[in-house]
Short mmCIF file of C-alpha atoms and ligand atoms in Angstrom, two decimals:
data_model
loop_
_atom_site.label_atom_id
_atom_site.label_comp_id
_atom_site.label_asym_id
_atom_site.label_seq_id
_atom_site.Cartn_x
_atom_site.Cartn_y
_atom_site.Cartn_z
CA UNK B 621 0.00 0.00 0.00
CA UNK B 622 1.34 3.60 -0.64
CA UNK B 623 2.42 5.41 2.42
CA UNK B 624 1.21 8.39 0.38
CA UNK B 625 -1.14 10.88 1.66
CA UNK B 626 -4.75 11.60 -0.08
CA UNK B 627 -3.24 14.77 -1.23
CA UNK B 628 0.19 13.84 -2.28
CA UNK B 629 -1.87 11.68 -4.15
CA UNK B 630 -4.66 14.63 -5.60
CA UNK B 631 -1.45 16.55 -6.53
CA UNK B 632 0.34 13.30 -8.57
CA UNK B 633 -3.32 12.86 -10.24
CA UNK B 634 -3.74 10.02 -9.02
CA UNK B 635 -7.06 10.77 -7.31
CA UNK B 636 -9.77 13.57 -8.54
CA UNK B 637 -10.20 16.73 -7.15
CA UNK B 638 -11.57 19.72 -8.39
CA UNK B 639 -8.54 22.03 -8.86
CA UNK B 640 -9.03 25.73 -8.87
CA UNK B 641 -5.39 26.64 -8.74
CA UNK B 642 -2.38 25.00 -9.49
CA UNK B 643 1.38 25.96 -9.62
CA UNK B 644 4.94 25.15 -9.61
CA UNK B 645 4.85 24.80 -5.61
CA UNK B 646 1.18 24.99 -5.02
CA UNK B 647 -2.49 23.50 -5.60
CA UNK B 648 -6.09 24.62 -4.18
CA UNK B 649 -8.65 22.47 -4.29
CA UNK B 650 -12.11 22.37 -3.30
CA UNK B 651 -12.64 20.40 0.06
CA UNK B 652 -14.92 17.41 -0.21
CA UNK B 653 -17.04 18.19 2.80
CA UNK B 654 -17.16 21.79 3.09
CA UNK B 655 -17.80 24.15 5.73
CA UNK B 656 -18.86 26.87 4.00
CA UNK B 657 -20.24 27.55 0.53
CA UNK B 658 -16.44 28.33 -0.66
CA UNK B 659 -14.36 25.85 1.44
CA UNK B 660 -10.89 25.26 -0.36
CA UNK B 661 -7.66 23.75 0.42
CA UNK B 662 -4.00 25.75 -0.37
CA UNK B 663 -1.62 22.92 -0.22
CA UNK B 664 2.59 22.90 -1.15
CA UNK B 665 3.60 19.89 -3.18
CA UNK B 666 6.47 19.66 -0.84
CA UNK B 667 5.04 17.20 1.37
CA UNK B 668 5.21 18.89 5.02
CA UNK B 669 3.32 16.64 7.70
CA UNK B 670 2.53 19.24 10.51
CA UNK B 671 3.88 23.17 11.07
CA UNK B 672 6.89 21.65 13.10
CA UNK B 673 8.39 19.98 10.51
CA UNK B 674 8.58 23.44 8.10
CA UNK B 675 12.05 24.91 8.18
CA UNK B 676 13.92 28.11 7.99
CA UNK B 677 13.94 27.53 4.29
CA UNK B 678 10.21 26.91 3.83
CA UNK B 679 9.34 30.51 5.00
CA UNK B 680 8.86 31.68 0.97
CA UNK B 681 6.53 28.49 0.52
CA UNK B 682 4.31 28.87 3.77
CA UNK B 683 4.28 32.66 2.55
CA UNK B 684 3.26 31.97 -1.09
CA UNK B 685 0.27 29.56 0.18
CA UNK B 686 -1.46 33.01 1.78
CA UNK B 687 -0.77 34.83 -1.55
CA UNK B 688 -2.23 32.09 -3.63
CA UNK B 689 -5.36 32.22 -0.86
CA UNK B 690 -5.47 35.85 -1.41
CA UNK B 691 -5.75 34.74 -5.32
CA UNK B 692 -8.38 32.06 -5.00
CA UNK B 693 -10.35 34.85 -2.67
CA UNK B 694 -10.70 37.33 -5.16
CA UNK B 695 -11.43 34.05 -8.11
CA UNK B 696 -14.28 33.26 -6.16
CA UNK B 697 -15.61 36.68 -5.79
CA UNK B 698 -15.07 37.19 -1.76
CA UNK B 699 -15.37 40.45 -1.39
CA UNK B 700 -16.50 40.53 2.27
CA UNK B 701 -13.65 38.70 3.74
CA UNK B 702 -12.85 34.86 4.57
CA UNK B 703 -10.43 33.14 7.38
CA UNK B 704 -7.40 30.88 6.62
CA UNK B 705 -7.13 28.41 8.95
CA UNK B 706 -4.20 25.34 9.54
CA UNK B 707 -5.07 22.84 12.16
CA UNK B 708 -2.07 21.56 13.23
CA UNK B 709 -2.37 18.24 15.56
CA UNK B 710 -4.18 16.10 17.20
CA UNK B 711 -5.83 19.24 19.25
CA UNK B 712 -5.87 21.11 16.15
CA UNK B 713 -8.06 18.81 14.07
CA UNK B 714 -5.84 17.84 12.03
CA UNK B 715 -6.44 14.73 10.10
CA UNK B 716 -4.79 14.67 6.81
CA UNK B 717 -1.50 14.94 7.44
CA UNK B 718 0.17 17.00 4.71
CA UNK B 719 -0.22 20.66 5.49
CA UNK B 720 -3.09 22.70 4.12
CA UNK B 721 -4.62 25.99 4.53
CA UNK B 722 -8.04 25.94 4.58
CA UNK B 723 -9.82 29.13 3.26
CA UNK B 724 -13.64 29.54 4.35
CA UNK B 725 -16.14 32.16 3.07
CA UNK B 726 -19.19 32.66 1.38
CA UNK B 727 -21.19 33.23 4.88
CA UNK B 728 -20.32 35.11 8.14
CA UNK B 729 -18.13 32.72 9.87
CA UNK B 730 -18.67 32.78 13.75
CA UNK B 731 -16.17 33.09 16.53
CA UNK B 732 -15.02 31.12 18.53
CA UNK B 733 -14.50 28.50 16.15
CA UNK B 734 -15.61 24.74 17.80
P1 AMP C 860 -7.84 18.85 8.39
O1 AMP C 860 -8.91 18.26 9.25
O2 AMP C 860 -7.50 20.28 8.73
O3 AMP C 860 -6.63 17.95 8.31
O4 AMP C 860 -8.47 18.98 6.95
C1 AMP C 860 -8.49 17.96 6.02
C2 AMP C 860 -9.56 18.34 5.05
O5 AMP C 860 -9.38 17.57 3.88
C3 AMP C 860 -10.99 18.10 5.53
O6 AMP C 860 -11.70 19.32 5.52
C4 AMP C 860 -11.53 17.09 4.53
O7 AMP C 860 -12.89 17.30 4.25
C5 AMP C 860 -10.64 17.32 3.34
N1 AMP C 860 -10.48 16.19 2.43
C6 AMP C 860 -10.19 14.91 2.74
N2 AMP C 860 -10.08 14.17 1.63
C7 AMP C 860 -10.29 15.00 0.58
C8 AMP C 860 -10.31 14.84 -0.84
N3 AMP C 860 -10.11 13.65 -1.41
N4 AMP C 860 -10.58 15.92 -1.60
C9 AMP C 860 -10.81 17.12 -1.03
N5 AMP C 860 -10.79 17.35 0.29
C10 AMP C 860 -10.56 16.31 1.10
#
């Protein structure tokens, strides 16, 4: 069995997903159950497990995943704001582990989140 995660696996095409962005170091993807009427994933192709295992020289990547959000935003036409969101962890809900940066909009998003 591949030790592979799902999106390692979305970004080698070997599974679908419905791609809104896609670069040299980057994808977005819509998420499969979303949250939100606009719930997509910013992912690296580097695959990064978790936030602690992004060095000193992935500060350019983690930095170009918020300006590709910021693209993908204005594609989908929010105008009235959105959050970007990693969970990180077991307390952080993470469960696919190959970081992502969820961006959420298309409704007023509450606060606290659960
Ligand atoms: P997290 O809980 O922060 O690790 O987020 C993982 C996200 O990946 C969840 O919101 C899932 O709904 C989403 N997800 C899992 N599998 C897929 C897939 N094949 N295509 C798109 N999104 C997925």
């Amino acid at each position: 069995m591949s030790d592979k995660t799902i999106f390692a696996r979305i970004i080698d095409r070997e599974i679908p997903a419905d791609i809104v962005y896609e670069d040299d170091r980057a994808m977005a993807f819509r998420d499969v159950a979303p949250q939100a009427p606009i719930h997509i994933l910013i992912i690296p192709k580097k695959p990064v497990d978790m936030i602690e295992n992004l060095d000193d020289a992935d500060e350019a990547l983690v930095g170009h995943l918020v300006l590709v959000a910021k693209k993908v935003a204005a594609q989908e036409g929010l105008t009235s704001g959105y959050r970007l969101v990693f969970n990180n962890g077991r307390d952080g809900g993470q469960t696919v582990f190959h970081i992502h940066l969820h961006l959420l909009g298309g409704r007023p998003l509450t606060w606290p989140p659960g």
